[in-house]
CSV table of C-alpha atoms and ligand atoms in Angstrom, one decimal:
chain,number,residue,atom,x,y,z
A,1,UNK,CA,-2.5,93.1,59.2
A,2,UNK,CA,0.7,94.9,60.1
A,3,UNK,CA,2.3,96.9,56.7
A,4,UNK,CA,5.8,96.1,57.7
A,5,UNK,CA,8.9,97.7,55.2
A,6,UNK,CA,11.7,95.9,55.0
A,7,UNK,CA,14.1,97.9,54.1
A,8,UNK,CA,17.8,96.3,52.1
A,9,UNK,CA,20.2,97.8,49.9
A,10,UNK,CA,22.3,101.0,51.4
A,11,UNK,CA,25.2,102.6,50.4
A,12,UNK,CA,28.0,100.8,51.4
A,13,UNK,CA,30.3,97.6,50.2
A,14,UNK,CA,27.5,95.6,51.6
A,15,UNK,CA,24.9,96.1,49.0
A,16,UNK,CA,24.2,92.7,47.5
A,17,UNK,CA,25.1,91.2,50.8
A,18,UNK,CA,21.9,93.3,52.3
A,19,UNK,CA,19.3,93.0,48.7
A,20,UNK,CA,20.1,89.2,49.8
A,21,UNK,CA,19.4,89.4,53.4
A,22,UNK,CA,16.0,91.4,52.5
A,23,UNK,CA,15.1,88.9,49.9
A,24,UNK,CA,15.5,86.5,52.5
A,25,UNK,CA,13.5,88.1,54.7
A,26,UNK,CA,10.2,89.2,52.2
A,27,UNK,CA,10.5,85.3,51.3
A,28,UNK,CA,10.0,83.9,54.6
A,29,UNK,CA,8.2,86.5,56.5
A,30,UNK,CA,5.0,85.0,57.9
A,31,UNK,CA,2.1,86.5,55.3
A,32,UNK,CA,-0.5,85.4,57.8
A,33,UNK,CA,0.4,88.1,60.4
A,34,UNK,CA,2.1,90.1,57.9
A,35,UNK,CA,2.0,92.7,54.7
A,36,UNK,CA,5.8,93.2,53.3
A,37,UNK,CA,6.8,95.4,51.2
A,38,UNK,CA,10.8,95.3,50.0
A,39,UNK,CA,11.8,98.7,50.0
A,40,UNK,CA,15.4,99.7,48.5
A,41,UNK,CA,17.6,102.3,50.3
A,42,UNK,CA,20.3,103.9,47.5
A,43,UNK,CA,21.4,107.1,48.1
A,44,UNK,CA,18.4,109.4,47.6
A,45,UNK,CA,16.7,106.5,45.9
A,46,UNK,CA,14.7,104.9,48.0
A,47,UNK,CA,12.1,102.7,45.8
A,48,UNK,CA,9.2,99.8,45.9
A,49,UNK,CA,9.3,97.8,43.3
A,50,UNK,CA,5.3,96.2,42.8
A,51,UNK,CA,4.0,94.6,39.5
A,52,UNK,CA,7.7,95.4,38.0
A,53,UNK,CA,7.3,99.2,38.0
A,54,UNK,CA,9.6,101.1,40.7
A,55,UNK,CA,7.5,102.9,42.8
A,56,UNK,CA,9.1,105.7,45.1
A,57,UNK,CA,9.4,106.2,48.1
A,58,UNK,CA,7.9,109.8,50.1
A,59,UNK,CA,10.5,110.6,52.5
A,60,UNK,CA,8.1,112.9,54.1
A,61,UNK,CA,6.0,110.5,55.6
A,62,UNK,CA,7.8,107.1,54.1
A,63,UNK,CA,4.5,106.1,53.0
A,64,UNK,CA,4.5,104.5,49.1
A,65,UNK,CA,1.3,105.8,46.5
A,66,UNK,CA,-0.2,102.5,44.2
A,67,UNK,CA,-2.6,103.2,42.6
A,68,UNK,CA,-3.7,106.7,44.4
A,69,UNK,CA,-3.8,104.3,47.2
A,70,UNK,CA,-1.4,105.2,50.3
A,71,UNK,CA,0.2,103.1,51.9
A,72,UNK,CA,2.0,103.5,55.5
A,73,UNK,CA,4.2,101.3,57.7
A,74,UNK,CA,3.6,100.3,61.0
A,75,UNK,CA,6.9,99.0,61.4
A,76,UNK,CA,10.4,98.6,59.5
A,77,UNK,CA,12.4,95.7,59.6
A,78,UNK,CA,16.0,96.7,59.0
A,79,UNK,CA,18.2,94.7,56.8
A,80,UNK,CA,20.6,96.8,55.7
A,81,UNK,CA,24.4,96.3,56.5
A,82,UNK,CA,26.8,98.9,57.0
A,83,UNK,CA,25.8,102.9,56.5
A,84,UNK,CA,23.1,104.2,56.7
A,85,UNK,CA,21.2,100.8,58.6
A,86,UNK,CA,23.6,100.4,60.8
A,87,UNK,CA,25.0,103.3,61.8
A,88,UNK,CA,22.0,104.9,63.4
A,89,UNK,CA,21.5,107.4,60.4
A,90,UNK,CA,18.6,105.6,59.5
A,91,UNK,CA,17.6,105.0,62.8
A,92,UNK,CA,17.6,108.9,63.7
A,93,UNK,CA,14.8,109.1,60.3
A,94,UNK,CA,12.6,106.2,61.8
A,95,UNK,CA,12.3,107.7,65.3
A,96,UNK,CA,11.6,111.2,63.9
A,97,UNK,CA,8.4,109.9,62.0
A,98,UNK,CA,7.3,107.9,64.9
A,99,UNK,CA,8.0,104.1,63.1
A,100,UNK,CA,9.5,101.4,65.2
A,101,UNK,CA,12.3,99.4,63.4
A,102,UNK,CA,13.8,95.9,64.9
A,103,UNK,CA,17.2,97.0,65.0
A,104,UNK,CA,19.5,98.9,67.6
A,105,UNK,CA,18.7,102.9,68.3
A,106,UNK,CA,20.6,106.1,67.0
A,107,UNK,CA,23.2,105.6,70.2
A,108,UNK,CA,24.1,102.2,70.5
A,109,UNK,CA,23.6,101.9,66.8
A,110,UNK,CA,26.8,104.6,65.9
A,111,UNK,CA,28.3,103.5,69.3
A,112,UNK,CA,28.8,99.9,68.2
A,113,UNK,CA,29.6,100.8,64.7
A,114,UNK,CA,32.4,102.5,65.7
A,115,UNK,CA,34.8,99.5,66.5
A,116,UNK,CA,37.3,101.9,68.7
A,117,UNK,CA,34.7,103.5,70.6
A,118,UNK,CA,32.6,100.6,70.6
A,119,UNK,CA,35.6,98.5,72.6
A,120,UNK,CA,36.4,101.1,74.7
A,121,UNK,CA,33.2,100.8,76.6
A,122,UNK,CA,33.4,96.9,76.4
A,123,UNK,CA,36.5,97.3,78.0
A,124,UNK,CA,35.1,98.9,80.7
A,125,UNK,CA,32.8,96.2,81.8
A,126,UNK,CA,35.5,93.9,82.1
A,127,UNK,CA,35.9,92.5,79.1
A,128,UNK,CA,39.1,91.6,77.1
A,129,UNK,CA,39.7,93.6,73.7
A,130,UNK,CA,43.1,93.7,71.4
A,131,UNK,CA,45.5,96.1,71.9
A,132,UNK,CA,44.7,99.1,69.7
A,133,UNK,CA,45.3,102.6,67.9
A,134,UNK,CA,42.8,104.9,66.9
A,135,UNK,CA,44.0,106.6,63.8
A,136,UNK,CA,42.5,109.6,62.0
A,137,UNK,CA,43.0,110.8,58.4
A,138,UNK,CA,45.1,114.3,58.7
A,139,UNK,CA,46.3,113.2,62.5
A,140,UNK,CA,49.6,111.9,63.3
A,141,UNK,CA,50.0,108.4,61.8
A,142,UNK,CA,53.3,107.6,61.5
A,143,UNK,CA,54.7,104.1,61.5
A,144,UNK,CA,57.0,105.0,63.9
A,145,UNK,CA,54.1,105.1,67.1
A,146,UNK,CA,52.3,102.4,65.9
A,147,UNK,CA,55.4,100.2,66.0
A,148,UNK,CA,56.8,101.7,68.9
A,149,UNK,CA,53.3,101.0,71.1
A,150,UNK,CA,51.7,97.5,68.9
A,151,UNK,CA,53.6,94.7,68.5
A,152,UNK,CA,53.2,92.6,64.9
A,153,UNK,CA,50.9,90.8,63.3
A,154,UNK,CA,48.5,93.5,63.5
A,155,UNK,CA,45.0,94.3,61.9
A,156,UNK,CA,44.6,97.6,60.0
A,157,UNK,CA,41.0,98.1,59.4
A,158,UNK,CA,38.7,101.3,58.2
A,159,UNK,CA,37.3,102.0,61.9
A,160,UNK,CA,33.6,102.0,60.1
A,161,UNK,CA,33.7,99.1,58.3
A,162,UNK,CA,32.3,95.7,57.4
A,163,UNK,CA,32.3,92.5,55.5
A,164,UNK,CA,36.2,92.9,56.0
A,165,UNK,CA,36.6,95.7,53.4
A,166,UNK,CA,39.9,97.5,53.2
A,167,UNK,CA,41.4,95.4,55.6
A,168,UNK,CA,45.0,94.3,56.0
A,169,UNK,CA,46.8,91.7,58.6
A,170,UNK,CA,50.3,93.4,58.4
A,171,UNK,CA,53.0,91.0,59.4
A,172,UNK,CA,55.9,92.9,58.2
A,173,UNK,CA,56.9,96.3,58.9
A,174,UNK,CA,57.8,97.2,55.3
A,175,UNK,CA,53.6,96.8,54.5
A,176,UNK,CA,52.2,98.8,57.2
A,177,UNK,CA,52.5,101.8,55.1
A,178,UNK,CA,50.2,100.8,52.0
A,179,UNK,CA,48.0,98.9,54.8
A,180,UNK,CA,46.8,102.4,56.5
A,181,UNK,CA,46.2,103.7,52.5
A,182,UNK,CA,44.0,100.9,51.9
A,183,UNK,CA,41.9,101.6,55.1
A,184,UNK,CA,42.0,105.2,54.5
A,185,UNK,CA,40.8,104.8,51.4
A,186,UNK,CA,37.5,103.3,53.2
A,187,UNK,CA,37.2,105.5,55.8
A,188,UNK,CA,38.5,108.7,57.5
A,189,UNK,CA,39.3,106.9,60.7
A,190,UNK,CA,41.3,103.6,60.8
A,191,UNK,CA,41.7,100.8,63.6
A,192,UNK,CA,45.0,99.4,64.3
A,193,UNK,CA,45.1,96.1,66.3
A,194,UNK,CA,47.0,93.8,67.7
A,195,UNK,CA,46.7,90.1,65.9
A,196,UNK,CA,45.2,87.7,68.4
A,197,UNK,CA,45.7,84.3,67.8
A,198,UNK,CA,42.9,81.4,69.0
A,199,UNK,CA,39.4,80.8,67.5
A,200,UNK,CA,36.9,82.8,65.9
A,201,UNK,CA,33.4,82.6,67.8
A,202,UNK,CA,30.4,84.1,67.5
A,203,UNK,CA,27.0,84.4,69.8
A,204,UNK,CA,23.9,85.7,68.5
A,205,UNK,CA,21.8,87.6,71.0
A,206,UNK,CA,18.0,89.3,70.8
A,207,UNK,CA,15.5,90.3,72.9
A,208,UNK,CA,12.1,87.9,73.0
A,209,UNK,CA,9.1,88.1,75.0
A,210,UNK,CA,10.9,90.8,77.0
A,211,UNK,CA,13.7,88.4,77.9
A,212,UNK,CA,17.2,88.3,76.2
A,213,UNK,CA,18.1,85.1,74.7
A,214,UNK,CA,21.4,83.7,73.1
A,215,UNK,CA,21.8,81.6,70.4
A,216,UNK,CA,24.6,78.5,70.2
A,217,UNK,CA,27.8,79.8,70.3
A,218,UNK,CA,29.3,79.1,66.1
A,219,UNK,CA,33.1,78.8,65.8
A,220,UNK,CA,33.7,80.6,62.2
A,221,UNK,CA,36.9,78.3,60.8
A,222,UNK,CA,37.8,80.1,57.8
A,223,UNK,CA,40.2,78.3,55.4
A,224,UNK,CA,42.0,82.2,54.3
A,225,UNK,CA,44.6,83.6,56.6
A,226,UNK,CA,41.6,85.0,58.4
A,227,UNK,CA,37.9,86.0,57.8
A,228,UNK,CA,37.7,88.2,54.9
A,229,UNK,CA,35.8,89.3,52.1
A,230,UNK,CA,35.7,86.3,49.9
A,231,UNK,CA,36.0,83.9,53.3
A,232,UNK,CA,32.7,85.3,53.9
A,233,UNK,CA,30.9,85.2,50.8
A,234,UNK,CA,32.6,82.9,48.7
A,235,UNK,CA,31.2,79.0,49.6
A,236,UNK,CA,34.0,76.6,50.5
A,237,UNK,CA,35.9,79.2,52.0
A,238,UNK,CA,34.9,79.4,55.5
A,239,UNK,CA,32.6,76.5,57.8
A,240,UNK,CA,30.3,77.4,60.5
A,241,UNK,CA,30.1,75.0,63.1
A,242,UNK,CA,27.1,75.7,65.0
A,243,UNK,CA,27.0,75.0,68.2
A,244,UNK,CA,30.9,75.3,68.2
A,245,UNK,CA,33.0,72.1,69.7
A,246,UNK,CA,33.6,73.8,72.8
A,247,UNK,CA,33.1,72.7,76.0
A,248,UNK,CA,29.7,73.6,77.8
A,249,UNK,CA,31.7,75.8,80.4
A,250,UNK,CA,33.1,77.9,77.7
A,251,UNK,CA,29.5,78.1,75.7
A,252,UNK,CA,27.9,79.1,78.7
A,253,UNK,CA,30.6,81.7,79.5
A,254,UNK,CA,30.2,83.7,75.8
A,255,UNK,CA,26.3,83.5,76.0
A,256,UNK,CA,26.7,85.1,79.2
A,257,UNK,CA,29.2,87.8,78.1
A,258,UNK,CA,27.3,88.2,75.1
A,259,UNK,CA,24.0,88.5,77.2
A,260,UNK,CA,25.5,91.0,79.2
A,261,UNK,CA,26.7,93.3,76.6
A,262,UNK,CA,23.7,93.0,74.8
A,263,UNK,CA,22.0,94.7,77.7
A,264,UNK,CA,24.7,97.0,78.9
A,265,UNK,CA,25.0,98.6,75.2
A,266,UNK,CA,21.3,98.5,75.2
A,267,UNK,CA,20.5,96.9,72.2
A,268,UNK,CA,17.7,95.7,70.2
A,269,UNK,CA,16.7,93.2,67.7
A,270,UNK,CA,19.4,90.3,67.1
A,271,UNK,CA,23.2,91.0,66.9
A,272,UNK,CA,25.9,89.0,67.1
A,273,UNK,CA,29.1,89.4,69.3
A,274,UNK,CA,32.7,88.5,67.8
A,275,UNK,CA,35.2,86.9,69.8
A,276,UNK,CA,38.7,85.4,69.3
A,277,UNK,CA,38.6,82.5,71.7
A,278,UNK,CA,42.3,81.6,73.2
A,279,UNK,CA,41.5,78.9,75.2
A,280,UNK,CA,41.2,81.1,77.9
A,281,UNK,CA,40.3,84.3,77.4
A,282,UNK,CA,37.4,86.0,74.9
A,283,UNK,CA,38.3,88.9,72.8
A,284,UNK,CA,36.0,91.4,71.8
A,285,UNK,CA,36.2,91.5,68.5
A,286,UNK,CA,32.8,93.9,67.0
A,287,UNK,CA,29.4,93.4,67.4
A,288,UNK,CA,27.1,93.2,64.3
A,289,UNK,CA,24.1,95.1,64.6
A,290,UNK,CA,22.8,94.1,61.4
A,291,UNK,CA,23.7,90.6,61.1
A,292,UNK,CA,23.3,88.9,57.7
A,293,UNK,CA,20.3,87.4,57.3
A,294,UNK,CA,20.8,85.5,53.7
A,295,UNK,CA,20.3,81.6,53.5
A,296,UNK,CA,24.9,81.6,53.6
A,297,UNK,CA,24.5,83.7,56.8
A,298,UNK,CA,24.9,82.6,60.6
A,299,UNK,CA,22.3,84.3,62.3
A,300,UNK,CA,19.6,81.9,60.5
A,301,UNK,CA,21.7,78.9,60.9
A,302,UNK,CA,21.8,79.7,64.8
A,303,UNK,CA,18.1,80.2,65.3
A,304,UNK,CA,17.3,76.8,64.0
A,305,UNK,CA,20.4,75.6,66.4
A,306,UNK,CA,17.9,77.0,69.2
A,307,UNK,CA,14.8,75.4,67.3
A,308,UNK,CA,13.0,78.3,65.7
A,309,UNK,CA,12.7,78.5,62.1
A,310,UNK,CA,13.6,81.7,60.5
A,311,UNK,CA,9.9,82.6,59.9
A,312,UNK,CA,9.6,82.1,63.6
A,313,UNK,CA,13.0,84.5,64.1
A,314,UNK,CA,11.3,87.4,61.8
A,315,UNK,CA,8.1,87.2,63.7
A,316,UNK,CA,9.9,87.8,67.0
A,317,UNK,CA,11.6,90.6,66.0
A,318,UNK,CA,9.1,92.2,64.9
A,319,UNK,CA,6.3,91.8,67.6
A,320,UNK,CA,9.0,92.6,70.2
A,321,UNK,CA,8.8,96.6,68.5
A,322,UNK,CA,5.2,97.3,68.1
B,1,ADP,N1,42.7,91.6,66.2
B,1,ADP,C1,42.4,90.5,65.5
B,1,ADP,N2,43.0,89.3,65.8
B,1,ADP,C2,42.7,88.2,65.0
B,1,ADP,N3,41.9,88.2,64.0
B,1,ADP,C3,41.3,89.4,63.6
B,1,ADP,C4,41.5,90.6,64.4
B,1,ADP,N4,40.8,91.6,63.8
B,1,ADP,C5,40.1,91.0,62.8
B,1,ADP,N5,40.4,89.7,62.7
B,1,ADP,C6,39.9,88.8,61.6
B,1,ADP,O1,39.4,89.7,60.5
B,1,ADP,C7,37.9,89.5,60.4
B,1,ADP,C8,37.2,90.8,60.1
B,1,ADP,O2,37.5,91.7,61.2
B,1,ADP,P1,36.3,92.6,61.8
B,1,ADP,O3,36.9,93.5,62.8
B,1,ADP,O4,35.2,91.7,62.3
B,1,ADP,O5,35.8,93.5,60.6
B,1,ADP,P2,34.5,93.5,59.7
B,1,ADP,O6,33.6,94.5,60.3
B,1,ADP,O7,35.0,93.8,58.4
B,1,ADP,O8,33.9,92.1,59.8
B,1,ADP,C9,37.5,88.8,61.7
B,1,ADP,O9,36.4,88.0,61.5
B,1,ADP,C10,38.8,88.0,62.0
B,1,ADP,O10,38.8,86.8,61.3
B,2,MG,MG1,33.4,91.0,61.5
């Protein structure tokens, strides 16, 4: 039986949203094939928690001691949002010990987590992304450019961000000062984009049986001005509608752009791919590396769209790494 770590928690805004998605995860992993252990990432804290006592964690071999009894991972499955899960800090640790995890690598990991960067190289396989500014803290920021080359509404987000965390959608020009101090308070680099108007849709992607699959496409119809923080989290605020009411054309057109990002960027495990739909066009949005895997999130809700439960989702991702 496999010893597999699933590790939750990290040191971003996302906390809870990630203890959630691991919870998820230790609940319905399949015991029959599997040995979890839920193993919280803080900081330098990095703990077990078994028969109520916190047990930690030796980085030096991120093996676990119970009972003078060592215990190593064959594999880790990665459920933490935001840094250092998702970024590819973690990722760099895993593949210096020699343990497979089910999520992205160091490269496309900080690629994709860097929404600027990340769209610059969408761009260049063809596909549609906002108009945008890459802004860093010290640099040149002034108003003046970013009016002068954006047109409003636009988005000021941290550049590293998630769960829509220091963002703004800056209609007037008077508030496009205190937006870029909110997002520099998140980050040291800050994204300044365009405001597309259409619909929000999402398309889950992974790799099974050495084939890449997509999910149903989900519109995300959030009943905010757009999808933030609490539209996310807070029930009642946003509705999923998985498969989204599109037409089959349009379905089949995302899976395949999502498809073929998902192989260009070279990832691994499931992600999902953010669009805003106009009716015509998709706009490359982000891709999640790290999707949420809590009962609220989307990823579950498309795999038993495409008939797997998410027992049946965990035990593909994992047998696809070791
Ligand atoms: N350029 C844009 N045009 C329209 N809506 C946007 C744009 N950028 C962000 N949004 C809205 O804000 C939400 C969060 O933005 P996103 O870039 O996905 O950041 P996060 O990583 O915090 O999820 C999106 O789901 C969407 O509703
Ligand atoms: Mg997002």
């Amino acid at each position: 039986m496999l010893n597999v770590a699933i590790v939750a928690g990290g040191d971003s805004g996302e906390f809870g949203i990630s203890m959630k998605s691991g919870k998820q995860v230790l609940s319905h992993i399949d015991r029959e094939k599997f040995n979890p252990f839920l193993i919280v990432v803080r900081g330098k804290n990095w703990n077990c928690t078994v028969d109520r006592k916190k047990i930690p964690i030796d980085k030096n071999d991120f093996s676990l001691t119970i009972d003078e009894k060592k215990i190593r991972f064959q594999v880790v499955f990665n459920a933490i949002h935001g840094t250092p899960g998702e970024n590819g800090k973690l990722q760099g640790y895993f593949d210096m010990l020699g343990i497979p995890y089910t999520s992205c690598d160091v490269t496309t990991s900080a690629l994709t987590f860097n929404k600027s960067f990340c769209k610059d190289v969408v761009a260049s396989y063809g596909i549609k992304t906002a108009k945008s500014i890459h802004l860093f803290k010290n640099g040149d920021h002034a108003v003046k450019r970013i009016l002068e080359e954006l047109s409003l509404p636009v988005f000021v987000k941290p550049n590293n961000g998630g769960s829509s965390v220091g963002m703004s959608k800056v209609t007037l020009e008077k508030d496009l000062n205190d937006a870029l101090t909110k997002a520099f308070n998140e980050d040291t680099e800050i994204l300044v984009e365009e405001f597309i108007q259409g619909r929000e849709l999402t398309c889950g992607v992974l790799r099974t049986e050495g084939q890449i699959v997509s999910m149903p496409v989900t519109e995300i119809i959030s009943r905010k001005e757009y999808f933030d923080f609490e539209a996310k989290y807070k029930k009642g605020l946003a509705e999923e509608v998985v498969p989204a009411e599109v037409s089959r054309y349009n379905s089949e057109r995302c899976r395949e752009i999502s498809q073929m990002l998902y192989e260009k960027l070279n990832c691994k495990g499931v992600v999902r791919f953010d669009y805003i739909f106009t009716g015509e066009v998709f706009y490359f949005l982000e891709v999640n590396t790290v999707p949420g895997l809590s009962t609220a999130s989307i990823v579950p809700r498309m795999a038993r769209a495409h008939g797997w439960t998410f027992s049946e989702l965990i035990t593909r991702l994992i047998t696809e790494v070791v």
